[in-house]
Amino acid sequence: MAKRNIKFNLDFSNKDILPKFNIKQFDNALITISTYLEGNVFNPTGNTCKLYVSVGNEVFLQESNISVLENTIKIDLDKNIISEGGKGLGELELSDINGILTSATFLFNIDSKIGEGSTIPGQVEGFIAKHERLIKEFKEEYNSRLEIIQTELNTNTNRIDQVESKNEEQDSRLLDIEEKNKVQDVYIQGLFNENKDGRLSIEGEGNSLKLEGSKEGLVIIDKIVGNTLVNVEIQSDNQFQYKAHEAFTGYTVVANKPSGYIEGMQSTFENCKVTQEMVDSGEESIENLGKYKCEVEVRTKNLLGLQDVTQTLDLTGSLSPQSGVSKGSIIYKNVDVSSFKGQYILSGDLSLDNNKYNLKVICHNIENTRNTHNDSYNYLIQKNGGKEFNINTTIDLTNYKYITITTGNIVPLESKIYTVKVSKLQLEEGTQVTSYEPYYYSTKTVYLNSPLHKTDEIVYIDGELKHYHKMGSYLLSHNDDIRMYDNNLSNCNRYGLAMTGYKFKSNGEGCCDKIPYIQNNSDDIFHVRLDGTKPYGALTFWLPKEYGSTVDELKTYMKNNNIEYNLILELAEPYYETIDTDRLLLEIPNNATVSVKSVAPVQSMAASYTNGIPNVYGLQETNQVQDDLINISLLATDEMYTMLEPILESIPQVINNERTMSKMVDMYVAMVIRGLKTIEDVPARYRKEVQDILNKLEK
């Protein structure tokens, strides 16, 4: 008997919503399906194919008379499948020896045969022609109305885009106003004089603000808007040497990664999450609620804290003129390089393991202040108990405890007392001799939007701290489209979940909080893994049989027992996320006076260190410059006065604190209405007036 040939294309990555073909009840049909995957020709050979068909409330399965060929599947359709008229839903399922590979569905119509219980009443051809005409008219009317609707949608979309564009322009203008208002927002902590009376020297000149103090140690500058700390200039009175370097350029950032994991996942880091209780107690600020607190180290390549060593060598009793001495030892404090901690190395303990660190010491400058014949000196750096090395030579410190600075052959002429100064010592990792950089080390607290997962990093790139995301999370629950792969195993049932749309790396690393993650393992044991052989990368998991014998029973068990599996999986495309932080740290030499200068608009930050400036301070008027800026550009700031309020309350009033507020109030009202600020973000001195205006607008 002749068979009806039905041919169509089927893409295993798409879901069809229109019928592929029509077929009569009980027809003999040979179906030829050309297979595709994501638009490309798909070769299913080597796999077993099953056909499931759902018609009404019945489901049929055909396993025989199916041929899997190159790029084609042929099915000699079982007539019993199309014994009932109506809509048919077919599903092709491909599988190999390991289980289900993939599946695809298609729709088709089963036309009832006249005389088989579905006879069309009277005048059959006329009835069909009438309804075909009505359907055609409906489609024409539908398409016409659809074009009108689409035109209206496009018009409205353009209008919305225009409104959004204007909103963005307004937002940009308001943000620019606020940015320029913060030109002189310089917050300083720890900058007080030695008398600890809290007084600062504030001087105004042109568009600049200058603050001076003399406390030893570290000065922390919390925020300088529009400033990247381009240059730091250091001046030393006794050496008359200048050194300028670009801040943070060569700095290393080290994050306190979690020390322990739960099945390879973060555990201790979760304890660093900022909670509502921390905010309520004042321990943390509201803007960090829900974020993850992390301490990072900021340091230069130079790990040696002591920079200058001076030693006096008295040869009066041992040498006569024109004689000589070999290798007069000058030892500076026996720097212990076996532990790397304390006042010399402040960045923590480092093990002198050859496989991890090849440390070196570079002496960039040795200066003799008394001898007029400097060319007769050959200064050396010597390992305790080892051979001598010339200046700028790499020294392997692995097997030695101390560093010793020695002189070479000394030929004294006029004087027998010599002062030798060794400066710019550098201890760093690596094997290459590099240029000298001053020692710098500090710690910093940052807040992350998501935890540091396994293998994630905190890095310093392009002048910014960034969270390098290598892993992503997925929560597996009873709501997922779980499928049964194999229920014939002895210990577990094997289930699967297609990860279509998720950018996880096939065969990548992973971990789970409740199931062991064992990659490349198909044993009949309790575990989970990503299967890279599947077209999209399927999540495959083996669960105990007591969880259920079917997918429905498994989902019910998971729901009733509140079982969810939190998976951390390696991303196919890692990405960087900038950490919002603007604290800048500068180290100030001991017994120095620092002058911090912020010029409007701020493009750079300069700090000069000098000795011998008297610790006497007074306040001078500075806000005339600010008043001029407000009157001319409407863009000046009042934030500086918030910083100075505690000081102004405790000393005689010498700064004129009166100024016109209406322009600033109007700006903050606009920013609150536009959603750029909340009322809590408005400075206190404007907040009440801003709130009053907002209340009137609401009425």
XYZ file of C-alpha atoms in Angstrom:
699
model
C 0.000 0.000 0.000
C 1.286 3.433 -0.892
C 2.472 5.523 2.017
C 2.114 9.224 2.397
C 5.540 10.940 2.557
C 5.739 13.694 5.169
C 8.925 15.751 5.441
C 9.820 18.612 7.761
C 12.775 20.196 9.594
C 13.150 19.999 13.387
C 15.578 22.064 15.494
C 16.313 20.449 18.880
C 17.023 23.858 20.445
C 13.712 25.514 19.463
C 10.126 25.081 20.595
C 7.576 25.130 17.748
C 4.163 26.717 18.244
C 2.709 25.944 14.783
C 1.755 22.465 13.484
C 4.339 20.815 11.253
C 1.819 18.865 9.116
C -1.756 17.526 8.784
C -2.578 13.819 8.559
C -5.801 11.792 8.236
C -6.895 9.203 10.774
C -5.355 5.754 10.130
C -3.206 7.040 7.211
C -0.076 5.080 6.261
C 2.693 7.649 6.551
C 6.488 7.714 6.326
C 7.821 10.736 8.218
C 11.275 12.053 7.249
C 12.730 14.587 9.729
C 15.826 16.675 8.925
C 17.594 17.360 12.240
C 19.158 20.668 13.338
C 20.647 22.114 16.541
C 20.712 25.898 17.064
C 20.289 26.400 13.314
C 23.138 24.042 12.362
C 22.814 20.577 10.832
C 22.725 18.001 13.639
C 23.921 14.402 13.158
C 22.033 12.036 15.523
C 23.688 8.806 14.351
C 24.799 6.435 17.080
C 21.811 7.292 19.298
C 18.541 5.500 19.988
C 15.327 7.339 19.114
C 11.877 7.016 20.691
C 8.657 8.760 19.603
C 6.123 9.849 22.208
C 2.760 11.180 20.932
C 0.071 12.765 23.080
C -3.474 12.979 21.603
C -6.204 14.100 23.963
C -5.742 12.189 27.217
C -3.834 9.339 25.558
C -0.034 8.972 25.278
C 1.469 6.571 22.713
C 5.042 5.257 22.487
C 6.669 4.020 19.264
C 10.122 2.416 19.535
C 10.187 0.242 16.378
C 10.320 1.159 12.683
C 12.491 4.207 13.478
C 15.737 4.734 11.546
C 18.422 7.144 12.834
C 20.500 8.209 9.837
C 23.049 10.949 9.142
C 21.246 14.277 9.668
C 17.902 12.467 9.296
C 15.400 10.447 11.324
C 12.817 8.311 9.445
C 9.673 7.028 11.162
C 7.192 4.529 9.672
C 4.283 5.890 11.705
C 2.179 3.415 13.678
C -1.458 3.924 12.556
C -2.739 3.325 16.088
C -1.109 6.601 17.144
C -3.428 8.553 14.819
C -6.607 6.618 15.524
C -8.219 9.668 17.129
C -8.706 13.067 15.520
C -7.498 16.315 17.041
C -4.202 17.987 17.966
C -1.135 15.800 18.304
C 2.013 16.613 20.319
C 5.052 14.582 19.346
C 8.353 14.310 21.241
C 11.510 12.788 19.801
C 13.877 11.530 22.500
C 17.506 10.727 21.647
C 19.597 8.716 24.076
C 22.911 6.914 24.246
C 24.264 4.276 26.620
C 24.607 6.904 29.355
C 21.000 8.077 29.199
C 18.924 10.822 27.616
C 20.957 13.061 25.337
C 18.271 15.541 24.271
C 14.686 15.773 23.072
C 12.507 17.951 20.847
C 8.762 18.432 20.416
C 6.542 19.228 17.432
C 2.821 19.752 16.790
C 0.600 18.243 14.070
C -3.104 17.955 13.217
C -5.021 14.666 12.889
C -8.011 15.255 10.584
C -11.063 13.122 11.277
C -12.217 10.898 8.417
C -15.765 11.508 7.142
C -17.900 8.520 8.034
C -15.682 7.615 10.994
C -17.971 9.306 13.510
C -16.913 12.839 12.653
C -19.045 13.562 9.564
C -19.401 17.240 8.634
C -23.134 18.006 8.374
C -24.561 18.490 4.808
C -22.991 20.241 1.809
C -19.435 19.372 2.773
C -17.582 21.295 0.074
C -19.678 24.446 0.608
C -19.124 24.301 4.341
C -15.357 23.993 3.927
C -15.175 26.753 1.295
C -17.209 29.103 3.470
C -15.033 28.614 6.507
C -11.799 28.822 4.504
C -13.050 32.190 3.190
C -13.925 33.340 6.706
C -10.497 32.275 7.966
C -8.793 34.136 5.116
C -10.806 37.309 5.830
C -9.982 37.016 9.523
C -6.255 36.694 8.791
C -6.325 39.741 6.497
C -8.179 41.824 9.113
C -5.876 40.498 11.854
C -2.705 41.368 9.912
C -4.040 44.853 9.125
C -4.834 45.548 12.773
C -1.509 44.047 13.843
C 0.351 46.506 11.606
C -1.595 49.419 13.149
C -0.845 48.178 16.672
C 2.843 47.690 15.848
C 3.044 51.222 14.426
C 1.503 52.622 17.611
C 3.902 50.574 19.729
C 6.895 51.866 17.774
C 5.641 55.452 18.139
C 5.149 55.063 21.888
C 8.542 53.390 22.239
C 10.180 56.351 20.504
C 8.340 58.744 22.822
C 9.475 56.769 25.870
C 13.060 56.776 24.578
C 12.890 60.560 24.132
C 11.584 61.031 27.679
C 14.258 58.700 29.080
C 16.926 60.563 27.134
C 15.781 63.846 28.668
C 15.704 62.236 32.110
C 19.252 60.969 31.644
C 20.388 64.424 30.556
C 18.764 65.953 33.643
C 20.295 63.276 35.890
C 23.691 63.958 34.353
C 23.332 67.692 34.953
C 22.282 67.196 38.574
C 25.100 64.742 39.214
C 27.549 67.157 37.622
C 26.295 69.874 39.962
C 26.757 67.624 42.974
C 30.197 66.515 41.761
C 31.380 70.088 41.425
C 29.818 70.942 44.773
C 32.149 68.369 46.279
C 35.251 69.891 44.752
C 36.604 70.556 48.210
C 35.098 67.590 50.082
C 38.328 66.572 51.800
C 37.727 64.572 54.980
C 40.769 64.132 57.188
C 41.173 61.810 60.164
C 44.117 61.562 62.509
C 45.631 64.894 61.443
C 46.079 66.719 64.769
C 49.009 68.469 66.355
C 51.256 67.025 69.017
C 49.405 68.845 71.816
C 46.309 66.781 70.971
C 44.020 69.786 71.310
C 42.326 69.052 68.006
C 43.347 72.270 66.268
C 44.018 72.470 62.532
C 45.526 75.193 60.398
C 43.223 76.076 57.484
C 44.430 78.521 54.850
C 42.613 79.701 51.724
C 44.228 81.046 48.583
C 42.532 81.336 45.195
C 40.524 78.174 44.624
C 42.515 76.071 47.087
C 42.036 74.717 50.578
C 45.056 73.923 52.719
C 45.132 72.001 55.994
C 48.233 71.463 58.124
C 49.080 69.272 61.111
C 52.080 67.519 62.609
C 51.057 64.194 64.087
C 53.515 61.374 63.423
C 52.518 58.328 61.418
C 49.607 57.733 59.092
C 47.230 60.328 57.680
C 44.022 58.922 56.208
C 42.223 60.891 53.516
C 38.736 59.397 53.217
C 37.491 61.038 50.057
C 38.648 63.436 47.372
C 36.031 63.772 44.636
C 37.420 63.955 41.126
C 40.910 63.069 42.322
C 42.982 59.990 41.574
C 45.971 60.976 43.697
C 48.222 61.492 40.697
C 51.399 62.747 42.347
C 52.954 62.535 45.781
C 56.011 64.739 46.293
C 58.413 64.042 49.170
C 60.973 66.627 50.320
C 63.733 65.946 52.841
C 65.499 69.000 54.316
C 68.676 67.221 55.395
C 69.290 65.391 52.097
C 67.835 67.916 49.629
C 66.572 65.050 47.513
C 63.204 64.871 45.794
C 61.249 61.832 44.788
C 57.954 61.808 42.879
C 55.980 58.692 42.083
C 52.505 57.847 40.901
C 50.500 56.639 43.866
C 49.102 53.085 43.869
C 50.702 52.300 40.485
C 52.810 49.411 41.703
C 50.711 48.444 44.692
C 49.637 44.899 45.417
C 46.176 44.126 46.783
C 45.672 40.995 48.891
C 42.195 39.968 50.112
C 41.519 37.928 53.232
C 40.043 34.940 51.430
C 38.081 32.445 53.517
C 40.323 29.958 55.268
C 37.758 27.169 55.286
C 35.147 25.817 52.922
C 32.045 23.644 53.182
C 32.387 21.054 50.430
C 34.602 23.496 48.553
C 32.316 26.476 49.157
C 32.819 29.591 51.253
C 31.944 29.306 54.934
C 33.832 31.795 57.094
C 33.230 34.547 54.557
C 29.463 34.256 55.084
C 30.036 35.424 58.660
C 31.255 38.750 57.258
C 27.820 39.701 55.918
C 26.547 43.032 57.269
C 23.257 42.423 59.102
C 20.466 44.709 60.261
C 21.641 44.189 63.848
C 25.074 45.586 62.928
C 23.422 48.647 61.385
C 21.109 49.187 64.369
C 24.024 49.004 66.798
C 26.034 51.542 64.813
C 28.752 49.011 63.989
C 28.061 49.347 60.252
C 26.387 51.995 58.080
C 23.073 51.455 56.300
C 24.578 51.653 52.795
C 26.546 48.456 53.503
C 23.512 46.409 54.652
C 23.546 42.993 52.980
C 27.089 43.413 51.648
C 30.108 41.317 52.580
C 32.889 42.904 54.623
C 36.414 42.171 53.436
C 39.852 43.346 54.585
C 42.460 43.926 51.879
C 46.139 44.818 52.106
C 47.631 47.604 50.010
C 51.414 47.527 49.736
C 54.292 48.312 47.414
C 56.759 45.746 46.118
C 59.249 46.844 48.800
C 58.735 44.667 51.901
C 61.478 46.202 54.058
C 60.196 48.739 56.583
C 63.547 50.322 57.619
C 64.879 52.461 54.790
C 67.968 54.329 56.068
C 70.899 53.058 58.170
C 73.796 55.221 59.395
C 76.967 53.794 61.019
C 80.074 55.605 62.287
C 83.377 53.740 61.744
C 86.241 54.815 64.054
C 89.616 53.639 62.719
C 91.867 55.948 64.782
C 93.319 53.219 66.949
C 93.909 50.552 64.340
C 95.197 52.283 61.232
C 98.037 54.538 60.269
C 97.948 56.849 57.229
C 98.329 55.117 53.877
C 97.994 51.669 55.446
C 94.618 50.031 54.921
C 92.067 47.667 56.292
C 90.057 44.986 54.619
C 86.314 44.674 55.018
C 85.572 46.854 58.030
C 82.183 45.499 59.113
C 79.219 47.850 59.401
C 76.245 45.895 60.686
C 72.868 47.596 60.756
C 70.613 46.108 63.404
C 70.903 42.566 62.044
C 67.637 42.572 60.099
C 66.108 39.153 60.702
C 64.840 37.870 57.350
C 63.777 34.445 58.598
C 60.420 35.532 60.016
C 59.480 38.669 58.050
C 57.328 40.373 60.630
C 57.485 43.096 63.255
C 58.826 46.543 62.448
C 60.627 45.456 59.293
C 57.984 43.465 57.444
C 54.452 44.490 58.413
C 52.535 42.415 55.885
C 52.465 39.175 57.849
C 54.530 36.029 58.084
C 56.215 34.774 54.921
C 57.887 31.397 54.690
C 61.275 31.382 52.983
C 60.311 28.508 50.726
C 62.302 28.393 47.498
C 59.266 27.076 45.658
C 57.187 30.126 46.641
C 59.528 33.067 47.217
C 62.882 34.038 45.804
C 63.479 37.185 47.836
C 66.213 39.708 47.232
C 67.702 42.798 48.850
C 68.813 45.710 46.702
C 70.931 48.516 48.132
C 70.229 51.414 45.786
C 72.403 54.016 47.506
C 75.424 53.982 49.874
C 76.798 57.378 50.856
C 80.062 58.275 52.644
C 79.791 61.723 54.228
C 83.397 62.211 55.440
C 85.888 60.649 53.061
C 86.938 62.787 50.081
C 88.125 59.761 48.065
C 84.804 58.026 47.383
C 86.191 56.215 44.368
C 88.472 54.177 46.635
C 85.488 52.537 48.314
C 83.882 49.366 47.119
C 80.735 48.927 49.203
C 79.298 45.467 49.388
C 76.244 43.652 50.673
C 77.129 40.400 52.440
C 75.069 37.433 53.590
C 75.921 36.356 57.117
C 78.282 33.427 56.649
C 78.277 33.680 52.869
C 80.105 35.286 49.986
C 80.055 38.993 49.117
C 77.881 40.644 46.481
C 78.209 43.944 44.686
C 75.654 46.722 44.915
C 72.321 45.999 43.141
C 73.080 42.279 43.089
C 70.254 39.863 43.858
C 70.797 37.962 47.104
C 69.098 34.643 47.784
C 68.227 34.754 51.499
C 66.796 31.265 51.756
C 69.476 29.756 53.993
C 70.601 32.861 55.893
C 69.208 34.621 58.909
C 70.687 38.136 58.750
C 71.644 40.803 56.220
C 74.969 42.562 56.884
C 76.242 45.743 55.210
C 80.064 45.904 54.973
C 82.634 48.248 53.486
C 85.304 47.153 51.078
C 89.001 48.021 51.325
C 89.409 51.358 53.148
C 92.394 53.627 52.470
C 92.072 56.559 54.920
C 93.905 59.767 54.102
C 93.000 62.794 56.194
C 90.415 61.443 58.578
C 90.169 58.231 60.545
C 86.488 58.555 61.504
C 83.960 57.825 58.785
C 80.174 57.991 58.684
C 78.626 55.664 56.153
C 74.931 55.996 55.305
C 73.082 53.191 53.576
C 69.712 54.219 52.148
C 66.998 52.970 49.816
C 67.147 49.346 50.833
C 64.599 47.175 49.109
C 63.394 43.664 49.880
C 61.050 42.192 47.287
C 59.786 38.990 45.731
C 61.154 37.739 42.430
C 64.515 37.349 40.746
C 64.833 40.524 38.646
C 66.484 43.719 39.905
C 63.902 46.520 39.675
C 63.822 50.225 40.467
C 63.514 51.392 44.041
C 60.126 52.219 45.564
C 59.496 53.431 49.127
C 58.061 50.949 51.587
C 54.287 51.245 52.022
C 51.771 48.999 53.742
C 48.211 49.499 54.933
C 44.980 47.588 55.344
C 41.606 48.610 54.008
C 38.022 47.505 54.555
C 35.895 47.072 51.431
C 32.342 45.838 50.969
C 31.394 43.330 48.262
C 27.961 42.859 46.696
C 28.402 39.069 46.706
C 30.642 36.692 48.666
C 34.046 35.511 47.524
C 33.250 32.107 46.072
C 35.869 29.415 45.636
C 38.638 30.685 43.243
C 37.222 34.268 43.182
C 39.811 37.031 43.649
C 40.165 40.676 44.699
C 42.461 42.374 42.158
C 43.785 45.870 41.474
C 43.437 46.825 37.781
C 43.428 50.215 36.039
C 43.528 52.086 39.333
C 40.482 50.293 40.750
C 39.776 47.512 43.208
C 37.733 44.824 41.457
C 35.986 41.578 42.391
C 36.997 38.954 39.803
C 34.037 36.561 39.535
C 35.134 33.093 38.407
C 32.165 31.213 39.902
C 28.388 31.641 39.825
C 25.601 30.209 41.949
C 22.505 28.131 41.109
C 19.768 27.028 43.529
C 18.283 23.618 42.643
C 14.773 23.123 44.081
C 11.567 21.136 43.522
C 10.377 23.860 41.106
C 13.042 22.997 38.494
C 12.321 20.936 35.373
C 13.937 17.759 36.733
C 13.908 14.645 34.550
C 14.524 10.993 35.307
C 17.599 9.626 33.531
C 17.885 6.171 35.088
C 15.894 4.443 37.856
C 17.397 0.977 37.376
C 20.540 1.558 39.458
C 21.129 -0.269 42.737
C 21.685 2.610 45.174
C 20.482 5.821 43.560
C 18.225 7.193 40.871
C 19.944 9.357 38.275
C 18.227 12.648 37.448
C 19.074 15.458 35.073
C 18.400 19.135 34.469
C 19.228 20.934 31.208
C 21.210 24.133 31.933
C 20.037 25.925 28.764
C 20.577 29.665 29.099
C 23.118 29.419 31.928
C 26.742 30.329 31.189
C 28.452 27.669 33.258
C 31.604 25.990 31.992
C 31.086 22.387 30.860
C 33.300 20.052 32.898
C 34.282 23.042 35.052
C 34.887 23.165 38.791
C 31.971 23.216 41.187
C 30.747 22.558 44.688
C 27.474 22.025 46.515
C 26.411 22.562 50.111
C 24.570 19.231 50.556
C 25.809 16.897 47.789
C 29.434 15.967 47.027
C 30.453 17.529 43.703
C 32.509 14.905 41.810
C 33.360 15.854 38.237
C 33.795 13.132 35.574
C 32.218 10.458 37.791
C 29.260 8.290 36.715
C 29.336 5.813 39.612
C 26.161 4.789 41.418
C 26.889 6.970 44.459
C 25.325 10.090 46.009
C 26.836 13.036 44.082
C 26.266 15.797 41.518
C 28.225 17.033 38.497
C 27.989 18.988 35.238
C 27.872 16.746 32.178
C 29.827 18.417 29.390
C 28.733 15.823 26.809
C 25.203 17.228 26.725
C 24.433 19.889 24.075
C 23.865 22.602 26.695
C 25.761 21.150 29.645
C 23.279 19.210 31.771
C 23.313 19.062 35.560
C 23.323 15.376 36.493
C 22.742 14.168 40.047
C 22.416 10.826 41.808
C 19.948 10.841 44.744
C 19.037 8.014 47.169
C 16.104 5.854 46.103
C 14.218 6.625 49.309
C 13.694 10.149 47.935
C 11.223 8.636 45.453
C 10.953 6.338 42.452
C 9.584 8.999 40.069
C 10.237 12.664 39.404
C 6.922 13.640 41.017
C 7.761 11.670 44.162
C 11.218 13.292 44.295
C 9.754 16.811 43.986
C 7.187 16.069 46.700
C 9.942 14.743 48.983
C 12.116 17.835 48.379
C 9.183 20.186 48.989
C 7.972 18.460 52.181
C 11.490 18.323 53.644
C 12.551 21.835 52.530
C 15.467 20.437 50.533
C 17.318 22.829 48.246
C 20.800 22.417 46.806
C 23.015 25.516 46.576
C 25.522 24.957 43.765
C 28.615 27.044 43.006
C 29.731 26.404 39.406
C 32.594 27.720 37.292
C 31.515 30.434 34.856
C 32.198 30.029 31.148
C 32.916 33.779 30.950
C 34.468 35.233 34.152
C 33.939 38.960 34.702
C 35.182 41.905 36.796
C 33.023 43.984 39.152
C 34.382 47.326 40.400
C 34.298 47.695 44.180
C 32.915 51.053 45.296
C 35.699 52.480 47.437
C 37.351 55.885 47.513
C 39.597 55.880 50.600
C 43.158 56.967 49.875
C 45.996 56.238 52.273
C 49.276 58.158 52.538
C 52.142 57.370 54.864
C 53.861 60.391 56.401
C 57.459 60.261 57.735
C 57.979 60.571 61.493
C 58.304 64.077 62.991
C 57.029 65.611 59.763
C 54.408 68.224 59.024
C 51.999 67.422 56.242
C 50.357 69.969 53.980
C 47.383 68.598 52.051
C 46.180 70.769 49.200
C 42.950 70.380 47.213
C 42.548 72.615 44.162
C 39.147 73.181 42.535
C 38.321 71.403 40.347
C 40.362 68.640 41.926
C 42.587 66.848 39.428
C 45.503 65.906 41.660
C 46.528 65.667 45.288
C 49.943 66.828 46.553
C 51.568 66.261 49.944
C 54.936 67.710 50.978
C 56.820 66.666 54.119
C 59.180 69.085 55.893
C 60.819 69.336 59.306
C 61.008 72.101 61.888
C 57.676 73.881 61.312
C 56.299 75.220 64.636
C 53.225 73.428 65.972
C 51.179 76.613 66.410
C 47.911 76.811 64.486
C 45.044 79.182 64.017
C 42.014 79.366 61.793
C 41.904 81.847 58.922
C 38.903 82.825 56.890
C 38.450 80.676 53.802
C 34.832 80.828 52.749
C 35.033 84.038 50.675
C 36.317 81.899 47.813
C 33.393 79.537 48.313
C 30.891 82.411 48.293
C 32.302 83.666 45.003
C 31.962 80.202 43.473
C 28.327 79.912 44.584
C 27.359 83.336 43.239
C 29.100 82.777 39.903
C 28.399 79.131 39.025
C 25.742 77.916 41.521
C 27.929 74.829 41.866
C 29.869 75.383 45.102
C 29.580 73.049 48.052
C 28.668 73.341 51.686
C 30.032 69.927 52.696
C 33.273 71.444 54.025
C 31.321 73.204 56.784
C 29.869 69.883 57.935
C 33.437 68.672 58.410
C 34.447 71.819 60.293
C 31.376 72.129 62.560
C 32.919 70.262 65.560
C 36.049 72.431 65.329
C 34.124 75.681 64.965
C 32.096 74.899 68.087
C 35.204 74.494 70.254
C 37.257 77.537 69.203
C 36.669 81.279 68.706
C 34.557 81.964 65.648
C 36.797 83.350 62.904
C 35.064 82.009 59.807
C 31.965 83.745 58.479
C 29.393 80.939 58.434
C 26.539 82.869 56.762
C 25.624 82.152 53.171
C 22.621 82.043 50.886
C 20.979 78.617 51.118
C 18.124 78.819 48.609
C 20.163 77.695 45.609
C 21.537 74.660 47.432
C 18.077 73.774 48.807
C 16.554 73.918 45.321
C 19.228 71.568 44.001
C 18.700 68.999 46.757
C 14.891 69.160 46.335
C 15.347 68.363 42.640
C 17.719 65.477 43.384
C 15.326 63.917 45.949
C 12.399 64.180 43.517
C 14.499 62.605 40.748
C 15.558 59.764 43.020
C 19.253 60.665 42.972
C 19.265 61.178 46.748
C 17.106 60.269 49.731
C 16.145 62.842 52.348
C 18.654 61.161 54.712
C 21.449 61.898 52.202
C 20.746 65.663 52.269
C 23.188 67.574 54.555
C 21.670 68.283 57.953
C 21.666 72.069 57.589
C 19.446 71.840 54.485
C 17.344 68.820 55.435
C 14.472 70.557 57.268
C 13.925 73.179 54.561
C 14.112 70.503 51.841
C 11.601 68.330 53.746
C 9.202 71.280 54.169
C 9.244 71.966 50.421
C 8.678 68.282 49.626
C 5.708 68.163 52.040
C 4.120 71.171 50.314
C 4.626 69.587 46.893
C 2.894 66.388 48.053
C -0.206 68.400 49.040
